[in-house]
Short mmCIF file of C-alpha atoms in Angstrom, two decimals:
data_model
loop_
_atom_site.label_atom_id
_atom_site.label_comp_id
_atom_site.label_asym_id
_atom_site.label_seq_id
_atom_site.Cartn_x
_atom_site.Cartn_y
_atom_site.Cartn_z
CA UNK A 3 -19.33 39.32 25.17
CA UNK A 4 -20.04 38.04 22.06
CA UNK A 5 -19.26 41.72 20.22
CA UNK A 6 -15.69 41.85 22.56
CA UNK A 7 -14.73 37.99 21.41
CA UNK A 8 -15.01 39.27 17.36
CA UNK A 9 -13.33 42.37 18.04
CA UNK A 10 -10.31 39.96 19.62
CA UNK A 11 -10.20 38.09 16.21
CA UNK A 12 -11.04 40.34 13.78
CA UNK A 13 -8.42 42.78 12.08
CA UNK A 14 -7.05 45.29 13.72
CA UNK A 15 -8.08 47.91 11.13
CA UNK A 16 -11.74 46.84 11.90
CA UNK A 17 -13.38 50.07 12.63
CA UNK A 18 -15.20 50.71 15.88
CA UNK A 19 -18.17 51.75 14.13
CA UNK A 20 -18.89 47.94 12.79
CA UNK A 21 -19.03 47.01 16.63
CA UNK A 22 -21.14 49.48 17.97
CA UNK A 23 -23.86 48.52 14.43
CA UNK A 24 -23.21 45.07 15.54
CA UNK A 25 -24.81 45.30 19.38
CA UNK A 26 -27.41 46.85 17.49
CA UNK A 27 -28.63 44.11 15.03
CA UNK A 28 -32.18 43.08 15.15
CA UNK A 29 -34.16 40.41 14.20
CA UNK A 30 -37.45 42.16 14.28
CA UNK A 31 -37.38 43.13 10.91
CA UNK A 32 -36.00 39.87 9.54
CA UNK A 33 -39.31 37.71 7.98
CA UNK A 34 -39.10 34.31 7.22
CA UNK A 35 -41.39 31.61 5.45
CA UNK A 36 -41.01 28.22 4.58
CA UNK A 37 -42.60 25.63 3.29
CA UNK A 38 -44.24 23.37 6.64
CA UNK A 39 -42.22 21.21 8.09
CA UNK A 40 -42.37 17.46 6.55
CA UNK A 41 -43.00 18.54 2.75
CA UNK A 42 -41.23 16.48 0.02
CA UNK A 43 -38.79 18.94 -1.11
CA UNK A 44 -37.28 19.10 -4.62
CA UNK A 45 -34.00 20.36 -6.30
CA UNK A 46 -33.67 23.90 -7.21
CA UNK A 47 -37.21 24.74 -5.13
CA UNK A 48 -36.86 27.34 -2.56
CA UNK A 49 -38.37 25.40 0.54
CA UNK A 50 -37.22 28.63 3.22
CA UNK A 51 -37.10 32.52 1.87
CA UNK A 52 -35.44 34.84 4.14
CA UNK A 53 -35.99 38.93 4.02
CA UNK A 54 -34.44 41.63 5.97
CA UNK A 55 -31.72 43.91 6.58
CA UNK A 56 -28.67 42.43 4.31
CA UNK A 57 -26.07 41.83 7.47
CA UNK A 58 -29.08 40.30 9.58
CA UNK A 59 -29.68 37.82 6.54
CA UNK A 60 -26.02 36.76 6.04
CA UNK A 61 -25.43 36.11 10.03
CA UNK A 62 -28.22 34.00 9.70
CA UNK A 63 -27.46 31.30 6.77
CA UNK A 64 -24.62 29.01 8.18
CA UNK A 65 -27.17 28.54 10.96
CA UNK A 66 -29.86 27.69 9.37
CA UNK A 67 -28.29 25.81 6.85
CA UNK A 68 -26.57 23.93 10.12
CA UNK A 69 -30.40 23.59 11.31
CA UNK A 70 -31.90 21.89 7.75
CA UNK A 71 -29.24 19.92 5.89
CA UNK A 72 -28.56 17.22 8.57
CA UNK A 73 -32.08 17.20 9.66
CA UNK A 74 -33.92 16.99 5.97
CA UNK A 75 -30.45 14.41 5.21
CA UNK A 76 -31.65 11.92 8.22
CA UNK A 77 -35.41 12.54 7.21
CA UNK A 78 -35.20 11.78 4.01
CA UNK A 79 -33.19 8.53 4.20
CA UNK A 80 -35.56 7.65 6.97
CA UNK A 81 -38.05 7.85 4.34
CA UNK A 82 -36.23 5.73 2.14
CA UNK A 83 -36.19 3.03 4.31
CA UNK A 84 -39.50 3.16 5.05
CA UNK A 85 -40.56 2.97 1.49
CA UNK A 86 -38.65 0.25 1.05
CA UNK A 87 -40.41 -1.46 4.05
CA UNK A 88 -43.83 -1.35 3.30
CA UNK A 89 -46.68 0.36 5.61
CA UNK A 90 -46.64 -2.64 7.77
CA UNK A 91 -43.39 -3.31 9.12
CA UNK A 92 -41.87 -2.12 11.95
CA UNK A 93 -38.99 0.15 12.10
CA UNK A 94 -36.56 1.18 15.07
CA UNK A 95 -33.43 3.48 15.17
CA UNK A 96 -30.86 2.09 17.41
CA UNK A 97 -27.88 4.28 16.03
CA UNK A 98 -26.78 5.94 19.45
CA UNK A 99 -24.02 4.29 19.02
CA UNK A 100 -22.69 5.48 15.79
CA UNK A 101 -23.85 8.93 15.76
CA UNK A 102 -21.68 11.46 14.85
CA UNK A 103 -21.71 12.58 18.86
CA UNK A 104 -24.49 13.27 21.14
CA UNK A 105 -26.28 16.33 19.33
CA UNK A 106 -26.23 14.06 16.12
CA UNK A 107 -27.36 11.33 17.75
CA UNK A 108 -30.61 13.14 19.18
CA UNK A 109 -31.42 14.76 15.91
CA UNK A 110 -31.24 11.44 14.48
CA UNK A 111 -34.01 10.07 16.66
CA UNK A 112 -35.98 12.91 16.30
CA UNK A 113 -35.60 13.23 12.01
CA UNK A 114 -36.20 9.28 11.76
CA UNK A 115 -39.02 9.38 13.24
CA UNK A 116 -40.08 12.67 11.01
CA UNK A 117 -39.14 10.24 8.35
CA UNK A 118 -41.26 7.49 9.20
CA UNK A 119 -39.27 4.75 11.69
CA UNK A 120 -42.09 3.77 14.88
CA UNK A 121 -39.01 3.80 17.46
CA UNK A 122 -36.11 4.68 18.74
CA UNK A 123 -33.92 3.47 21.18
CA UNK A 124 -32.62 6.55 22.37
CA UNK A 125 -34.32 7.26 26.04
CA UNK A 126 -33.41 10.52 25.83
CA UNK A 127 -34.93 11.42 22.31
CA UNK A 128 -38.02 9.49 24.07
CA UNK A 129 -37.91 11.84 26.72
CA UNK A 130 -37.41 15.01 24.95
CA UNK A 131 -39.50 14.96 22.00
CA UNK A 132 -42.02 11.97 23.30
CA UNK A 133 -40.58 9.41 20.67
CA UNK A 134 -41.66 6.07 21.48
CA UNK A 135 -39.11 3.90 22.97
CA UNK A 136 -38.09 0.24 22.14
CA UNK A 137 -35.10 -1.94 22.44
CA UNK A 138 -34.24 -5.51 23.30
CA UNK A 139 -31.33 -7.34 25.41
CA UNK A 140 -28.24 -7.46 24.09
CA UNK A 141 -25.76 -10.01 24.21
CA UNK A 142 -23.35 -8.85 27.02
CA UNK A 143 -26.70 -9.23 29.27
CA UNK A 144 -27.05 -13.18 28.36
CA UNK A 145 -23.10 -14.02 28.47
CA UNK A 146 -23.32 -12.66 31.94
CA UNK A 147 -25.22 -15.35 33.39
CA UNK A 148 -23.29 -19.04 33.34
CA UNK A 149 -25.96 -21.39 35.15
CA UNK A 150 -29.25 -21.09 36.12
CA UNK A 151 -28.15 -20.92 40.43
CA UNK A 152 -27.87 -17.07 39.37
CA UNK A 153 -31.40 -16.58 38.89
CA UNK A 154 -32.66 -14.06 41.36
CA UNK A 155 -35.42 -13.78 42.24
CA UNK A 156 -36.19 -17.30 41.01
CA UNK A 157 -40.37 -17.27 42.04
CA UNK A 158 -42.89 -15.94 40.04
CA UNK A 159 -46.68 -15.56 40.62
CA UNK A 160 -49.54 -16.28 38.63
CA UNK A 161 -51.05 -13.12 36.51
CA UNK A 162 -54.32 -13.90 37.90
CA UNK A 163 -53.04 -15.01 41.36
CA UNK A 164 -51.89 -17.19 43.11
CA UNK A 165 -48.84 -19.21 44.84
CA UNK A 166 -45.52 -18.53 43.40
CA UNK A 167 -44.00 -20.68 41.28
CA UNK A 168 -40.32 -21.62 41.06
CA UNK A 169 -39.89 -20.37 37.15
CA UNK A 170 -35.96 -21.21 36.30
CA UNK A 171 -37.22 -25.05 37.34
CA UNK A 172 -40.96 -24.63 34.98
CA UNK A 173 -38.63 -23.48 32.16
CA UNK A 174 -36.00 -26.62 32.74
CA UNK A 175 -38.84 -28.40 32.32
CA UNK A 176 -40.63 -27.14 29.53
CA UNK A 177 -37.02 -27.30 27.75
CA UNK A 178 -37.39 -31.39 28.04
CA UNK A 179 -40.80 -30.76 25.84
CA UNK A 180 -39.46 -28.35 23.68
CA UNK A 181 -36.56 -29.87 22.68
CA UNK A 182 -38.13 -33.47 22.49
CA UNK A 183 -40.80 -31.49 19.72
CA UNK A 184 -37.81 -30.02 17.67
CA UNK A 185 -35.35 -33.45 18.09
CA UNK A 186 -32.33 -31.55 19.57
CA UNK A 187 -30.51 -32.49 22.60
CA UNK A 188 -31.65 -30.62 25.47
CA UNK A 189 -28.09 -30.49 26.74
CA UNK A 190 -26.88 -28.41 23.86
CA UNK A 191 -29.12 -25.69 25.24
CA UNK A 192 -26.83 -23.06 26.97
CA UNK A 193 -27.38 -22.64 30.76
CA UNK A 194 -25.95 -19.60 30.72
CA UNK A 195 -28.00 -18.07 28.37
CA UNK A 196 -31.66 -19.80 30.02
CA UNK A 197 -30.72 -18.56 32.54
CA UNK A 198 -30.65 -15.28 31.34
CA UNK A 199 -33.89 -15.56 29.65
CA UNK A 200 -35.18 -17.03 33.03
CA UNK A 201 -33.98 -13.73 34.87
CA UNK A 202 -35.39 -11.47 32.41
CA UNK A 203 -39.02 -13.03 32.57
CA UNK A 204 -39.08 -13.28 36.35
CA UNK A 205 -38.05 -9.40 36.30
CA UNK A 206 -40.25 -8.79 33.28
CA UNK A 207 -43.20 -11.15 32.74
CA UNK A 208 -45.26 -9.06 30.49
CA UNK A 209 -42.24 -7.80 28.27
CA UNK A 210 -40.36 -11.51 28.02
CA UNK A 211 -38.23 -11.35 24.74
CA UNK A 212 -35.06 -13.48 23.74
CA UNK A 213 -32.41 -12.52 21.74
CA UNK A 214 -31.09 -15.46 20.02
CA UNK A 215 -28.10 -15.29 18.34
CA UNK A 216 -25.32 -15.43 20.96
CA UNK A 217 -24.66 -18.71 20.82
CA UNK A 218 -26.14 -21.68 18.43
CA UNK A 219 -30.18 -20.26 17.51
CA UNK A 220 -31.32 -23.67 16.62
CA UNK A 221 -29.95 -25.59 19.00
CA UNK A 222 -29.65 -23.36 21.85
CA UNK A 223 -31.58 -19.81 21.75
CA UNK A 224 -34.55 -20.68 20.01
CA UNK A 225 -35.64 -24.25 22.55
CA UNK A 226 -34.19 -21.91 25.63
CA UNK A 227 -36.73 -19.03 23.97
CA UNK A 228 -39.96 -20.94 23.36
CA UNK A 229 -39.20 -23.41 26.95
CA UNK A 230 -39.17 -19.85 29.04
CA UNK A 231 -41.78 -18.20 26.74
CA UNK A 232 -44.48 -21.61 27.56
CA UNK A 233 -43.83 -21.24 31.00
CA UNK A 234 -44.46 -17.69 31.41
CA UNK A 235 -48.00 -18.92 29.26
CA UNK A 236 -48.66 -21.35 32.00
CA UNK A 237 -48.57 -18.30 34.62
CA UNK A 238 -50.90 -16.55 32.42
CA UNK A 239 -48.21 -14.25 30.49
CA UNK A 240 -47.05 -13.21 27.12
CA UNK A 241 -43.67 -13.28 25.54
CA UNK A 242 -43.59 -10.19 23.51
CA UNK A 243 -40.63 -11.31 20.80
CA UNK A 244 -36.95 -12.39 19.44
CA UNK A 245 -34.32 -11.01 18.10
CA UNK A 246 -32.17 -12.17 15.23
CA UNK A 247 -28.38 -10.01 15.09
CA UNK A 248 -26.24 -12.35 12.47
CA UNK A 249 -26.42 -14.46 9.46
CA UNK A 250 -29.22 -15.04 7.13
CA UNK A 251 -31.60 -12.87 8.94
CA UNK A 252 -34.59 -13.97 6.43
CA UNK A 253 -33.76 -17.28 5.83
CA UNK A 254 -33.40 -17.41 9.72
CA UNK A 255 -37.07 -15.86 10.24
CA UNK A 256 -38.27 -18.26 8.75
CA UNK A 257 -36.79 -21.03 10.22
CA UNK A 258 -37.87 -19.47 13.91
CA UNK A 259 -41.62 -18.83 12.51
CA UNK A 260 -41.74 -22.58 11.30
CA UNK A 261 -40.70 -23.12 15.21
CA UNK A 262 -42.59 -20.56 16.40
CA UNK A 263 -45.84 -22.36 14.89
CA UNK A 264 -44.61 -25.96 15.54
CA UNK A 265 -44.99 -25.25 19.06
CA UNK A 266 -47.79 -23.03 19.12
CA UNK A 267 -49.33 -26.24 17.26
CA UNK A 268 -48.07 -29.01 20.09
CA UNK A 269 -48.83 -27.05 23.20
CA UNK A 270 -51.99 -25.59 21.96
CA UNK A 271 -50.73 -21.94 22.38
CA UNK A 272 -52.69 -20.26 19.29
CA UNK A 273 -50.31 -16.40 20.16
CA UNK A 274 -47.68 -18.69 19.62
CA UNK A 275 -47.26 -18.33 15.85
CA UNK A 276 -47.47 -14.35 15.56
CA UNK A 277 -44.59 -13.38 18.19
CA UNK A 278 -42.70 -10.82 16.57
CA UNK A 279 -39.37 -11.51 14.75
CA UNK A 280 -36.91 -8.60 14.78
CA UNK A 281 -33.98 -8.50 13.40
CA UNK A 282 -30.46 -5.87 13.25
CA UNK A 283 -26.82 -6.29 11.75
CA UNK A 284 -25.93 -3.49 10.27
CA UNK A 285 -29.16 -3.33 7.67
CA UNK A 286 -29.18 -1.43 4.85
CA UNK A 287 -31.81 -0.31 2.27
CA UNK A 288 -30.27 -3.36 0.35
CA UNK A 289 -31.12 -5.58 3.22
CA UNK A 290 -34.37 -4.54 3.11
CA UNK A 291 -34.81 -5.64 -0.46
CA UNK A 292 -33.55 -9.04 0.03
CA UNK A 293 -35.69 -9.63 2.73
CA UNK A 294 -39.12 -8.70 0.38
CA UNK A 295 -37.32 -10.72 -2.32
CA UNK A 296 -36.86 -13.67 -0.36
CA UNK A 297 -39.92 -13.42 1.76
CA UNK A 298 -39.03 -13.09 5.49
CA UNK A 299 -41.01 -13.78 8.43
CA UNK A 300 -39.74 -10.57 9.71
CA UNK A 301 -42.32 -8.05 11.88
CA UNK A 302 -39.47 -5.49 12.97
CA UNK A 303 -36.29 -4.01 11.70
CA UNK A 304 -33.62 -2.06 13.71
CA UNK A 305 -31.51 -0.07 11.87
CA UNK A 306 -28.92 2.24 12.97
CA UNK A 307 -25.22 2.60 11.28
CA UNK A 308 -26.81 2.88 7.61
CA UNK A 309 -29.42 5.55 8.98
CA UNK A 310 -27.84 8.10 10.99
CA UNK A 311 -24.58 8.19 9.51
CA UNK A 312 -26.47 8.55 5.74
CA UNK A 313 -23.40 6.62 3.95
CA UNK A 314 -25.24 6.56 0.82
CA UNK A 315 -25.22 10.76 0.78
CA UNK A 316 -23.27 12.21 3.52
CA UNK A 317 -24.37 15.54 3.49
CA UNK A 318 -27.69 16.96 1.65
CA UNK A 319 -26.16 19.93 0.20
CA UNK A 320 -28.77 22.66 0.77
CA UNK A 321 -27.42 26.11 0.04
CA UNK A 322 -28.20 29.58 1.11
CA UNK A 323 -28.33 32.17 -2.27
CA UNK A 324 -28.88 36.03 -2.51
CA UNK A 325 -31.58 36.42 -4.47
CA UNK A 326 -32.66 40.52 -4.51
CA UNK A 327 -31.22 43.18 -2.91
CA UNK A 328 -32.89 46.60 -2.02
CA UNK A 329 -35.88 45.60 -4.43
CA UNK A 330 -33.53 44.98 -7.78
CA UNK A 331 -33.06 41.05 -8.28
CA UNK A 332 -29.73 39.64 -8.38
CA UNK A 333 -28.26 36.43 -10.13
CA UNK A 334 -25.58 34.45 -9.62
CA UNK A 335 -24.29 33.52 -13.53
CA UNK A 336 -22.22 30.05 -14.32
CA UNK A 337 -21.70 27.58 -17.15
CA UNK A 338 -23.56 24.66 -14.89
CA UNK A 339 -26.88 25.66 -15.27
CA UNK A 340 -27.83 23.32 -12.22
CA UNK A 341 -25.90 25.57 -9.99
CA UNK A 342 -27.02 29.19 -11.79
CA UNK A 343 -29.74 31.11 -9.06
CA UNK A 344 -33.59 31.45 -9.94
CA UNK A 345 -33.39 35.39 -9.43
CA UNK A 346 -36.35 37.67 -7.41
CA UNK A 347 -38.42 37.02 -4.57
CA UNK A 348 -40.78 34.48 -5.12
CA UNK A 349 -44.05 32.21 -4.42
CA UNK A 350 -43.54 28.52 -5.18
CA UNK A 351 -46.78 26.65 -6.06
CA UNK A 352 -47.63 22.55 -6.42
CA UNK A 353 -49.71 21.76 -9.14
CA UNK A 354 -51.69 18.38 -9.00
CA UNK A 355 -52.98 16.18 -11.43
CA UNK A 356 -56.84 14.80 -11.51
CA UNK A 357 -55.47 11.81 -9.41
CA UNK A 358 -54.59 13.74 -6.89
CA UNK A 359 -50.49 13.44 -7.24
CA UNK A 360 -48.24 16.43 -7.73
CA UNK A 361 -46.78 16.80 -11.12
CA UNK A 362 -45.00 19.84 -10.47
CA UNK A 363 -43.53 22.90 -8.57
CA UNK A 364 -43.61 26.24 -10.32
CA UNK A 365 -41.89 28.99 -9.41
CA UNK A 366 -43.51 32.32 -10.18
CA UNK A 367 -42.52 35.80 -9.24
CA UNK A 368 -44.14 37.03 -6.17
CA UNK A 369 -46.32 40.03 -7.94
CA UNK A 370 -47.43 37.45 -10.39
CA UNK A 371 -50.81 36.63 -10.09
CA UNK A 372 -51.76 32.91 -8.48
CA UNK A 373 -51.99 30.13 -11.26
CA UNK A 374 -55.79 29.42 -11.52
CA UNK A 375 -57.58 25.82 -11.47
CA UNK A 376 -58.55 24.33 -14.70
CA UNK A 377 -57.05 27.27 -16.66
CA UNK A 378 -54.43 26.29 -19.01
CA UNK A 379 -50.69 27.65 -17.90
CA UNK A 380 -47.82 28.44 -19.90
CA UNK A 381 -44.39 27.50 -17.87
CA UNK A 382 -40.70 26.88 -18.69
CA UNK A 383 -39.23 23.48 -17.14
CA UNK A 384 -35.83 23.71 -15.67
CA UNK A 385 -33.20 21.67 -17.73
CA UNK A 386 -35.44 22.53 -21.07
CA UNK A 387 -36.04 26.16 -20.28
CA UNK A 388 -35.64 26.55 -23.97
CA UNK A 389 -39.10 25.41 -24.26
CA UNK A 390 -42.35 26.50 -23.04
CA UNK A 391 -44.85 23.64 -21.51
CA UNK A 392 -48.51 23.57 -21.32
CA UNK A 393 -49.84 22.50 -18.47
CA UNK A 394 -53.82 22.14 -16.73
CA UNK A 395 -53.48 21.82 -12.90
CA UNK A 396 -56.49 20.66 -11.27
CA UNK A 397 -55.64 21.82 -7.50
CA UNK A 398 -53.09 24.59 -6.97
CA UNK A 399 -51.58 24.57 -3.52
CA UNK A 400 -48.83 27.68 -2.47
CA UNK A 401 -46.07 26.08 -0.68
CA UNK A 402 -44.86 28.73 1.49
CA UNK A 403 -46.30 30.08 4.68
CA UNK A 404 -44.81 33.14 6.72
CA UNK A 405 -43.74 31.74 10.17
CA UNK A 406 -41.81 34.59 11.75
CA UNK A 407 -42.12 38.61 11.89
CA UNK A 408 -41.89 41.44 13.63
CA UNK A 409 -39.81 39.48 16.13
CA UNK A 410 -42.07 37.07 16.60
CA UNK A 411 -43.45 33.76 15.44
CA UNK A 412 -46.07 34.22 13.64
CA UNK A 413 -47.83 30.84 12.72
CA UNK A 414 -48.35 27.47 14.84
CA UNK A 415 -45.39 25.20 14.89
CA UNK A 416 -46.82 21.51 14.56
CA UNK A 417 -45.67 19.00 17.02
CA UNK A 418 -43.48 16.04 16.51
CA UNK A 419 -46.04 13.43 15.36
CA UNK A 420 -48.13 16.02 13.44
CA UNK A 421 -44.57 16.67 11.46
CA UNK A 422 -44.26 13.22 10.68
CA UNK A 423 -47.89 12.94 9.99
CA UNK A 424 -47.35 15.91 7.33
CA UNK A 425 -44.37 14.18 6.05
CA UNK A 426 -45.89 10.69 5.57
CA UNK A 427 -48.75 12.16 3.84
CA UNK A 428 -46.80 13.87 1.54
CA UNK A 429 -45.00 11.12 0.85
CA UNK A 430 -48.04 8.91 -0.10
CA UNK A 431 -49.04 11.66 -2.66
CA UNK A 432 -46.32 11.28 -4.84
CA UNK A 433 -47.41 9.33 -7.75
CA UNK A 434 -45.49 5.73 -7.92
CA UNK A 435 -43.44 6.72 -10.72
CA UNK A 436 -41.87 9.76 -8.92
CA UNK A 437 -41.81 7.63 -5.58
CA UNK A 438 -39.89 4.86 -6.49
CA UNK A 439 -36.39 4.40 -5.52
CA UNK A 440 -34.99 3.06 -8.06
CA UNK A 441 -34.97 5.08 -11.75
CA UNK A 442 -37.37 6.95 -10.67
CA UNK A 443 -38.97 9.45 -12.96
CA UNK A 444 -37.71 13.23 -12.63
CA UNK A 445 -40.01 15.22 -11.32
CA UNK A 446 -40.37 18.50 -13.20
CA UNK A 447 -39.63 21.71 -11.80
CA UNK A 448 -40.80 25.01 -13.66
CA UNK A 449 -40.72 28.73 -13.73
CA UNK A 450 -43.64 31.14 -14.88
CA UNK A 451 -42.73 32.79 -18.55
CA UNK A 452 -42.47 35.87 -16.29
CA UNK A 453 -39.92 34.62 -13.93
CA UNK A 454 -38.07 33.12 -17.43
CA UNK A 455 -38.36 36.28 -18.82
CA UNK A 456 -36.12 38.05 -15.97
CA UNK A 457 -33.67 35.23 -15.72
CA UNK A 458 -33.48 35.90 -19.46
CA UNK A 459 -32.74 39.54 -19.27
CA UNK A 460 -30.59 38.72 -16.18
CA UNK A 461 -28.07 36.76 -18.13
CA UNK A 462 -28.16 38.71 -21.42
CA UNK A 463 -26.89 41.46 -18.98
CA UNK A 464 -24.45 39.92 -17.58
CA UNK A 465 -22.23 39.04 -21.16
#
């Protein structure tokens, strides 16, 4: 079928013979290795090397270029964001909504959590791939509900037993108290919206969270929070967090913690003062910088526009370059060296420092022999390739590993988490300098004085 549909499009003049070597392609003798999935990646490194029959090859790179720019794209500004968030915060993807359509939205679950976020709120990414699932109520839930006569079912029992208890009149109670401790008028507190909070604890008494934005946090969603979140403690249960999705998210964390441990204070209800505060709105990695440099109380962050759509660097830009052909190495020649092609197969090594950080890649042609430990190495840096380096690497480790041959795949494939294990890791071993977001310093990539040597002859024969 597929043959018949290119013969419909192709030229007429196409000759029959292309068809018939076409039903014949295989990928048996196609080999491919790569470097393991979750390795920082830098520019002008080879992280995939593709060999094989020349047609085979060329069917094969707007796929996997298709496959690896989106992906490593989400990844990497998943990354981002969790540099910028510290080890200890919280991070969920809720960008379902703004994907670029369902097959984007999916691989941006799956590459944000390869990139370091702890959630997602896509069920079906937590289904398929075994992400971990979070989310919180949203606003249309609480405007739904206008008085607290809604409430059904309105009883709740006791975690360790008991008669039930008639919770929508506990809470209107333990609103009086609440709103007495933080001197605002308990009939500013929306019914609507208690009674929401009401519903959602009698359905869910162990997962009780508030979101409190929708109409006045101080007055309303914060006292209609803590009332409903004492008297699920007075059955014996745990609210489990709130939700900021406007204004001055950190300047409003705190202002909910200082409640938060006001009451925890008053009622004697130590768990109190650590409920997680989460917050959303459209965050940014600049939002994330404002809230370390103004000190939030914030435990979680959702992010979701500014992640999966990548507005900072819409697409990655990964390209797909002939390097030899039939044994004789090719190069593509041009005036922006950036964009000129590193010639011949090749074996890409990371050197490390005696602190354990890489401090370069090297690319070497793949007769050369393998750079050796604590042996001084001779290497041309690309940008200053007019120079040669000296450099001592204390732990030489070869990038590449051959996943696919013969027809068949020929090494392990990691799981999801060990990915994202791989890819935090390798995050952590960048040095600070080369980690940093901001100016950070360029980390150097070099070829061997063999592999310079070729490019060198390369170009001379091509003026």
């Amino acid at each position: 079928a597929d043959v018949a549909y290119l013969r419909s499009v192709l030229p007429s003049t196409t000759e029959d013979a292309f068809f018939d070597y076409l039903a014949t392609l295989d990928a048996s003798e196609v080999t491919v290795s790569a470097m393991p999935e979750g390795s920082v990646v830098f520019a002008r490194v080879p992280f995939l090397q593709v060999k094989g029959p020349l047609l085979v090859v060329q069917l094969l790179e707007t796929t996997l270029l298709c496959l690896v720019n989106y992906a490593s794209l989400v990844a990497t500004n998943a990354a981002r964001f969790r540099l910028l968030a510290g080890p200890d915060m919280k991070l969920m993807e809720i960008g379902l909504r703004r994907a670029q359509g369902p097959d984007g939205a999916l691989s941006a679950s799956k590459y944000s959590y390869i990139g370091g976020f702890d959630y997602t709120s896509n069920i079906l990414a937590g289904k398929l791939y075994g992400i971990p699932v979070c989310g919180t109520i949203a606003h249309s839930f609480i405007m739904s509900f206008t008085s607290l006569e809604e409430v059904r079912p309105r009883e709740l029992s006791p975690l360790a037993g008991g008669e039930p208890v008639d919770l929508p009149g506990l809470a209107e109670r333990w609103l009086q108290r609440v709103c007495e401790l933080l001197r605002t008028p308990p009939e500013k507190a929306n019914q609507g919206e208690l009674a929401a909070f009401v519903s959602y604890a009698a359905t869910f008494p162990r997962d009780f969270q508030g979101l409190l934005d929708t109409y006045c946090v101080r007055r309303s969603g914060l006292p209609n929070f803590c009332a409903v979140a004492l008297a699920l403690h007075q059955l014996g249960y745990r609210a489990i967090g709130v939700r900021l999705d406007s204004g001055d998210l950190a300047q409003q964390s705190k202002e909910i913690r200082r409640v938060l441990r006001a009451c925890g204070a008053h009622f004697q209800v130590p768990w109190f003062e650590t409920i997680p505060i989460a917050v959303s709105n459209d965050i940014s990695e600049q939002s994330l910088e404002e809230f370390s440099r103004e000190g939030s109380e914030i435990n979680v962050i959702g992010v979701g526009t500014n992640l999966v759509t990548c507005p900072l660097q819409p697409s990655l830009g990964c390209v797909y370059k002939l390097v030899e052909v039939n044994g004789s190495p090719c190069l593509k020649l041009t005036e922006d060296e950036e964009k000129m092609t590193i010639p011949g197969t090749k074996t890409i090594y990371r050197l490390y420092d005696a602190a354990g950080h890489p401090f370069m890649d090297l690319m070497a042609l793949e007769e050369e022999p393998s750079p050796s430990v604590g042996q001084e190495l001779a290497v041309r840096v690309l940008g200053r390739l007019g120079e040669t380096s000296k450099v001592v690497p204390t732990t030489v480790e070869p990038l590449h590993r051959t996943y696919f041959r013969d027809g068949q795949v020929c090494e392990p494939l990691p799981s999801l988490p060990e990915v994202r294990s791989h890819a935090q890791a390798s995050l952590n071993l960048l040095s600070p300098a080369h980690r940093r977001l901001h100016q950070p310093q360029p980390y150097p990539v070099a070829v061997s004085e063999r592999l310079h040597g070729l490019l060198t002859e390369l170009r001379q024969a091509s003026q």
